[in-house]
XYZ file of N, CA and C in Angstrom:
213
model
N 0.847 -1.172 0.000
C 0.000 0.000 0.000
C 0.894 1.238 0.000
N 0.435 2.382 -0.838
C 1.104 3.502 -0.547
C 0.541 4.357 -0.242
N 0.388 5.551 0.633
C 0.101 6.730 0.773
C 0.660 7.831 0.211
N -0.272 8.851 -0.204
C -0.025 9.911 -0.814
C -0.979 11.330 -0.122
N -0.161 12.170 -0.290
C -0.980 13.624 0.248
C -1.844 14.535 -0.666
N -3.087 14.631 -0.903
C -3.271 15.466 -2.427
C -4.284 16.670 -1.913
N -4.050 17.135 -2.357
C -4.637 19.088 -2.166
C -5.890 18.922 -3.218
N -7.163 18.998 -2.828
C -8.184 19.223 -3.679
C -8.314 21.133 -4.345
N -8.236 21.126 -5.745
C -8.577 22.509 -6.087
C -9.400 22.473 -6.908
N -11.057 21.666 -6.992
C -11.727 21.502 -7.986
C -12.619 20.800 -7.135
N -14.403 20.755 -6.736
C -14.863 20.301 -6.575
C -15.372 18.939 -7.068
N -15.169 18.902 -8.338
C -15.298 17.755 -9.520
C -14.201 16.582 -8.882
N -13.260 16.868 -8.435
C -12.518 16.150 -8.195
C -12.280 15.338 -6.626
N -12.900 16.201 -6.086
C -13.799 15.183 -4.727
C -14.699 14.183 -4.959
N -15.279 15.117 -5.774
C -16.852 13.769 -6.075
C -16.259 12.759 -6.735
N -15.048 12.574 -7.430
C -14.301 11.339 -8.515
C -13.622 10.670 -7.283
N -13.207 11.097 -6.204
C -12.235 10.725 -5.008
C -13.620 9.638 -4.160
N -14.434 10.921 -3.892
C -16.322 9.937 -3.490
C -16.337 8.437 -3.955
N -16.186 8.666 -5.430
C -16.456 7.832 -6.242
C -15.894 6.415 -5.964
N -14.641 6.743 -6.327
C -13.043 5.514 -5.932
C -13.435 5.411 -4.923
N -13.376 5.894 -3.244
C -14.071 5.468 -1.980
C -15.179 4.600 -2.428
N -16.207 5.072 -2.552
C -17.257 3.970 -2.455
C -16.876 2.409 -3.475
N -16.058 2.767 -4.697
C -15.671 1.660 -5.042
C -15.105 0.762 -4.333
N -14.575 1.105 -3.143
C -13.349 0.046 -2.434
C -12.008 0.165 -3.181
N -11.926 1.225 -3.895
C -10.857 1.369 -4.753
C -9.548 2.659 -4.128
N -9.802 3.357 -2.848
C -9.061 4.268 -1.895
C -9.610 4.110 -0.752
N -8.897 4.607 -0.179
C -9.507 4.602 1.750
C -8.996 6.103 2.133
N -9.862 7.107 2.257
C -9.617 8.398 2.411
C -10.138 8.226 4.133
N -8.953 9.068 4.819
C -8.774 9.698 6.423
C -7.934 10.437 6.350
N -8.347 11.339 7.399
C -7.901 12.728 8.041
C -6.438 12.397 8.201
N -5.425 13.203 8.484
C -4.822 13.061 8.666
C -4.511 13.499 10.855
N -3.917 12.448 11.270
C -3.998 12.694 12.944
C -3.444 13.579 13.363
N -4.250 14.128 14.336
C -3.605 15.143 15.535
C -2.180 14.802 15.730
N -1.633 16.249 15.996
C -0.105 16.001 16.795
C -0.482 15.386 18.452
N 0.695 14.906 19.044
C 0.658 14.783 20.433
C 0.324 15.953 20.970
N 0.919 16.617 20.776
C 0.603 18.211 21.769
C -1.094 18.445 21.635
N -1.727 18.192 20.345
C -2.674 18.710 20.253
C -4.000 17.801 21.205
N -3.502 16.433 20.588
C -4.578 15.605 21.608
C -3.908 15.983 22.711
N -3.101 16.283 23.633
C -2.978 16.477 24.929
C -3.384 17.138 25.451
N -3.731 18.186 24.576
C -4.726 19.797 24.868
C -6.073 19.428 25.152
N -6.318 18.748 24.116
C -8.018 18.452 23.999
C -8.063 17.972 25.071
N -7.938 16.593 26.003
C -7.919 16.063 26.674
C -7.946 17.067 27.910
N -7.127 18.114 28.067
C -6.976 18.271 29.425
C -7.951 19.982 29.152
N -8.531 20.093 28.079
C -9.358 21.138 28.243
C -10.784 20.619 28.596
N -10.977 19.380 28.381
C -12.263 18.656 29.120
C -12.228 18.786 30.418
N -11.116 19.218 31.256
C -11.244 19.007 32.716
C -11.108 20.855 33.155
N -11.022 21.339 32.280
C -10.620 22.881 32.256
C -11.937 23.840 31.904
N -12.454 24.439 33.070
C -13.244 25.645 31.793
C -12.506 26.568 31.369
N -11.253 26.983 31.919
C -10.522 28.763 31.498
C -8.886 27.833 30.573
N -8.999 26.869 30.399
C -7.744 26.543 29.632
C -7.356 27.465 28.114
N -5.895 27.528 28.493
C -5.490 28.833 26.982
C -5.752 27.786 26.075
N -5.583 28.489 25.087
C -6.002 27.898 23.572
C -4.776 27.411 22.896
N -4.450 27.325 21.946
C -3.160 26.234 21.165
C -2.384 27.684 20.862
N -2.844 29.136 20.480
C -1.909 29.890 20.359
C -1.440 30.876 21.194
N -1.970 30.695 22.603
C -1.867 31.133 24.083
C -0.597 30.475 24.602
N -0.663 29.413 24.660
C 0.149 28.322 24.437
C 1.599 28.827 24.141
N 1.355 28.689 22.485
C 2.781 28.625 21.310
C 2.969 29.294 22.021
N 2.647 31.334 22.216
C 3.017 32.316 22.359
C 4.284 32.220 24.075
N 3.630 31.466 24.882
C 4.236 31.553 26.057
C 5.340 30.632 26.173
N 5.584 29.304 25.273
C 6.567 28.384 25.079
C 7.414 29.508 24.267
N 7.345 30.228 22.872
C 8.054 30.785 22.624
C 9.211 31.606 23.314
N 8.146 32.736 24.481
C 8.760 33.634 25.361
C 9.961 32.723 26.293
N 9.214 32.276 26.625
C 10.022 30.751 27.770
C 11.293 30.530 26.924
N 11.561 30.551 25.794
C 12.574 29.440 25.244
C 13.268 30.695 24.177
N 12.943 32.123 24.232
C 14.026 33.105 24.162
C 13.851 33.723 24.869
N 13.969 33.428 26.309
C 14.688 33.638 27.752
C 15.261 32.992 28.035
N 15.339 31.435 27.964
C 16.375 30.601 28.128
C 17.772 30.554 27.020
N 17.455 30.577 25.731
C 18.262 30.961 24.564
C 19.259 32.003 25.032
N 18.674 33.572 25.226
C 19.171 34.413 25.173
C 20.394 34.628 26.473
N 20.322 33.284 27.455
C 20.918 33.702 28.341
C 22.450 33.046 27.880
N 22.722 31.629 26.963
C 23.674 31.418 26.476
C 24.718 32.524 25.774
């Protein structure tokens, strides 16, 4: 089996992708969450005020050129 990544730019060309699926002829899925991301989800179920994924980036960034900058 091989996998391939393809960018739809034509509606016509989903419905032909439809098509092959229902043939048994492709098996189209999402492609999966990162770790970080299911780890979020997960622990925002137990959270009502949890930051969001770019609350987040923004404060790992700061964190890690403060540590950088001290080398």
């Amino acid at each position: 089996m091989e996998t391939i990544r393809i960018e739809i730019l034509n509606e016509k060309a989903m419905q032909l992708i439809k098509g092959m699926q229902n043939l048994k002829l492709i098996k189209v899925s999402e492609p999966p969450d990162s770790k970080l991301r299911t780890y979020l989800k997960k622990m925002r179920r137990h959270s009502a005020t949890a930051p969001n994924f770019e609350e987040i980036t923004k404060i790992v960034g700061e964190v890690r050129a403060t540590r950088y900058a001290k080398k």
